[in-house]
C-alpha cells in the first residue's frame, strides 16, 4: 500500500475541461491526497511547513499541471524554489525525500507527434522534462516517466473520459503497489502501462 | 389637555400593562390579556369605565383600518397568486360553508333569514391576531397546518370587504346610526343621483393612482429627511385621509386602506411602512380589545349561563367540524388537520367590528349583538386552552407529528448573495460581485441611494436589514452568502443574530470598523471578519517601504506576512479579552493591547521563514566546506 500526493497546478482550471475531468477521477481513489496549489496559495505565499509535512506523509509525488511554454505553470516553480530547501531536500544533510517516487502528469495542447525530433516542437516530452528529472535525482527520488494527455484542444468528450479513467487506473495501480518500477522506467509514457 | 382624558388613558394603559404580561406569562396570548383587562376595568368588576367605552371602541376601530392596510401591504400580487388554491379553495369554502351552517342553526332558533345570514357570515371569521400569534410563538407557521391556516385567515380578511358591502342590504331593524355616519355621507347625498357612482369610482381610481404615482415620491422625500417620526406621521396621515375619503363617498374605510396597502405592496417602502405602523395597529387593537372586554354584558351571561355556554360550544364545534372536513379534502394529515381545525374554530376579532357595524345599521338586534359579543369573547378566550388540549392530550395519542416542512413556496428573490449596506465599503464589494455576474440583492437604509440603485436596475430594498421579514423577502432562505457592510456595529450584530437564528445556512462575511467590534464579531462566532482599514493601511505601508528603496516584491511579501501575523495575534487577544475586561477599563485595555502588538511586531522571528528557499546562505556554506 502506498500513498500518492498530487500537487495540482492550474491557474485557470475553469477553462480546462480535461483537467476538471482528471481531477474528478482522482478524487475517488483511496490514499490519494489532492493539493490544489493555486487554490491554496492564490497569492503565491506558499506555506513551506505544510508542504514539507505533506511530502513526508506520501510515497508518490505527482506534479499534475498543463504544459506551458515547454514547462509547468509558474506556481510549480515557486513551489520547488521554496519547498525543496537545501539541507532538507538536498545537500549533505538533506535526506527527507530519499526513495520517494516522483513523476509529472501533464496535458498538452499539441499532439504527440509534435513532440518528436522531426516534429514542430523538435524535442520529446522527456527532453523537456529534464529539469524535473534532475530535481528528483538531486533529492534522491526515483523519477518515473510522465502520464501525458496530448492534443487537449481537439479531444472529444469520450476521449477525455477515457483519459480520466486511465488516470484513475494509474492512481489505483500506484496506491496498490501493482507497478513494476523497473519496467515502468523503461517506458516513454506511463500511459503505455494502461492500454488494455 | 383635559384631565379626565389623561385619567382615562391611565386606566386603559395601566390595565393593559398589568394584564397583558400576566396573560402572556400564563400562555394565554396578548389578545386574551387585553380582553381580561377590559373586563376588569369594565362595569362588571371595577366599573372604572362606563358608557364612554363605546366611543373609545369607535376610535379604536382605526386600529382595524390600519390592520387592513397592513394586510394589503402583505398582499403582493405574486404572493397571492402562489397561495391561490388554499386561499380561494380552502378559505372560500370555509367562509361559505360556515356561514351557511351557522346561519342555518340561527334560522332554527326562529331568527328571520336576514339576521341569520349576517350572523352566519360574522361567525365564519376566525381570529387572525390570536391564531397567527400562537402559531408563531410555537414555531408552527411553516408546517402544512400553519400554511393552510394562514391561507384561510387571508381569505377571511379579504372576505370582510364584500361582507361589509352585503350587510346593509340585510337591514331589518331601524338604523341606530351614529352622528358621524350621517355627517360624512351627507356630502355624497348632496350630489345629484347620476354623480354618485361616478364619485365612488373616481375615489377608488384616484386612490390607486395617488398610491402609485404620488405616495412613492412623497415617501422618498420624507425618508430623505431622515426623520423617522415624520415618516410615521406621513404613513398615519395617509391611512387617516383614505378613511375620511372613503367615508365621504360611502365606502368602507377598511376597504380603502386595504386597496392602498395593495398598491404600495410592491414599493421599496413596504417593509418600513409595516414596521412603523405596526405598533399603532397593536396599540389601537389593544385598546379595541380592552373596550370589547369592558363592553361584555356579564349580566346577560349570569342570567343565561347555559344559553351562552351552549352557543359557544355549538358554534365552535360547528366551525371545527367544517374545518376538519375541508382539511381532509385538502389532504392534511390527521395531526396537521387537528391543529388546523381546532386552531381556527374560535370566532375572531373581526366579529366585533362586524357586530358594531351590524347593530349600527340595524341588521342585528341589540340583544343578539350583546349575547353574541359575549359568545365571541369567550370563544376567543378558549382558543389558547384548545391549543393546549390539542397539544397535551390529542397529539400525543396520534404519535405522528409531522416534521416542520422547510420548503417555502413564496420565493421572492433568488440571488446567491445579499449585501446589507451599500455605502463606501459595501458598494465596492457589490460592484465587484456584479462585475463577475454574481447576482446580489442589496438592503440599504439610505433612500437616495436606494432610488439611484433601483433606477440602475438593481434589486434594492429600503429598510432595516436586521429585520426578519425584510431578510426573508430579500431571499435569505435561498441565498448562500450574507455580506454585512453596515456602518453601525450594533446594527450589524443585530443582523448577525437574526441571520444565525432564522437563516443558519447563510455564510456571513462582515465588515468591522475597529478592533473592538472585530472582537464582538469573533465572539459571535464569525470567522470571516474584515477590518475596513487594514488592507489599505498595509498597501500604504508597502508603498512607503518601496519608496524608501526596498525592493517592491520584498515590501509586498513583508506586508502579507505582517497581515498573517496580525490576524493571529488578534485571535489570541480575542481569546484573553474576557478575563482582562474585568481588570482594565476599555481605554487602558486598548493601550495595553497596542503595546503587546507592537512588541510582538519587533520580534522579527516571524519575518524570516518564507525566505529560506531563496536564501543561498546555507548552500554557500556547504560548498565552502566541501572545497575549502
GROMACS .gro file of C-alpha atoms in nm, chain B residues 90 143-146 148-149 323-342 390 395 398-405:
model
   37
  286UNK     CA    1  -5.993   2.626   0.133
  339UNK     CA    2  -4.600   2.338   0.884
  340UNK     CA    3  -4.871   2.235   0.641
  341UNK     CA    4  -5.131   2.326   0.902
  342UNK     CA    5  -4.969   2.667   0.956
  344UNK     CA    6  -5.324   2.645   0.535
  345UNK     CA    7  -5.432   2.833   0.845
  519UNK     CA    8  -6.263   2.292   0.904
  520UNK     CA    9  -6.181   1.926   0.970
  521UNK     CA   10  -6.381   1.809   0.667
  522UNK     CA   11  -6.212   2.069   0.449
  523UNK     CA   12  -5.869   1.978   0.591
  524UNK     CA   13  -5.935   1.616   0.496
  525UNK     CA   14  -6.047   1.726   0.150
  526UNK     CA   15  -5.722   1.923   0.108
  527UNK     CA   16  -5.519   1.618   0.218
  528UNK     CA   17  -5.393   1.731   0.557
  529UNK     CA   18  -5.258   1.452   0.775
  530UNK     CA   19  -5.453   1.385   1.091
  531UNK     CA   20  -5.223   1.569   1.330
  532UNK     CA   21  -5.199   1.869   1.097
  533UNK     CA   22  -5.573   1.865   1.048
  534UNK     CA   23  -5.632   1.874   1.424
  535UNK     CA   24  -5.407   2.176   1.459
  536UNK     CA   25  -5.575   2.342   1.161
  537UNK     CA   26  -5.936   2.279   1.255
  538UNK     CA   27  -5.908   2.335   1.631
  586UNK     CA   28  -5.473   1.956   2.141
  591UNK     CA   29  -5.149   1.488   1.955
  594UNK     CA   30  -5.152   1.014   1.742
  595UNK     CA   31  -4.776   0.973   1.758
  596UNK     CA   32  -4.735   1.104   1.406
  597UNK     CA   33  -4.601   1.452   1.443
  598UNK     CA   34  -4.518   1.583   1.102
  599UNK     CA   35  -4.174   1.731   1.071
  600UNK     CA   36  -4.156   2.101   1.010
  601UNK     CA   37  -4.177   2.147   0.638
   0.00000   0.00000   0.00000
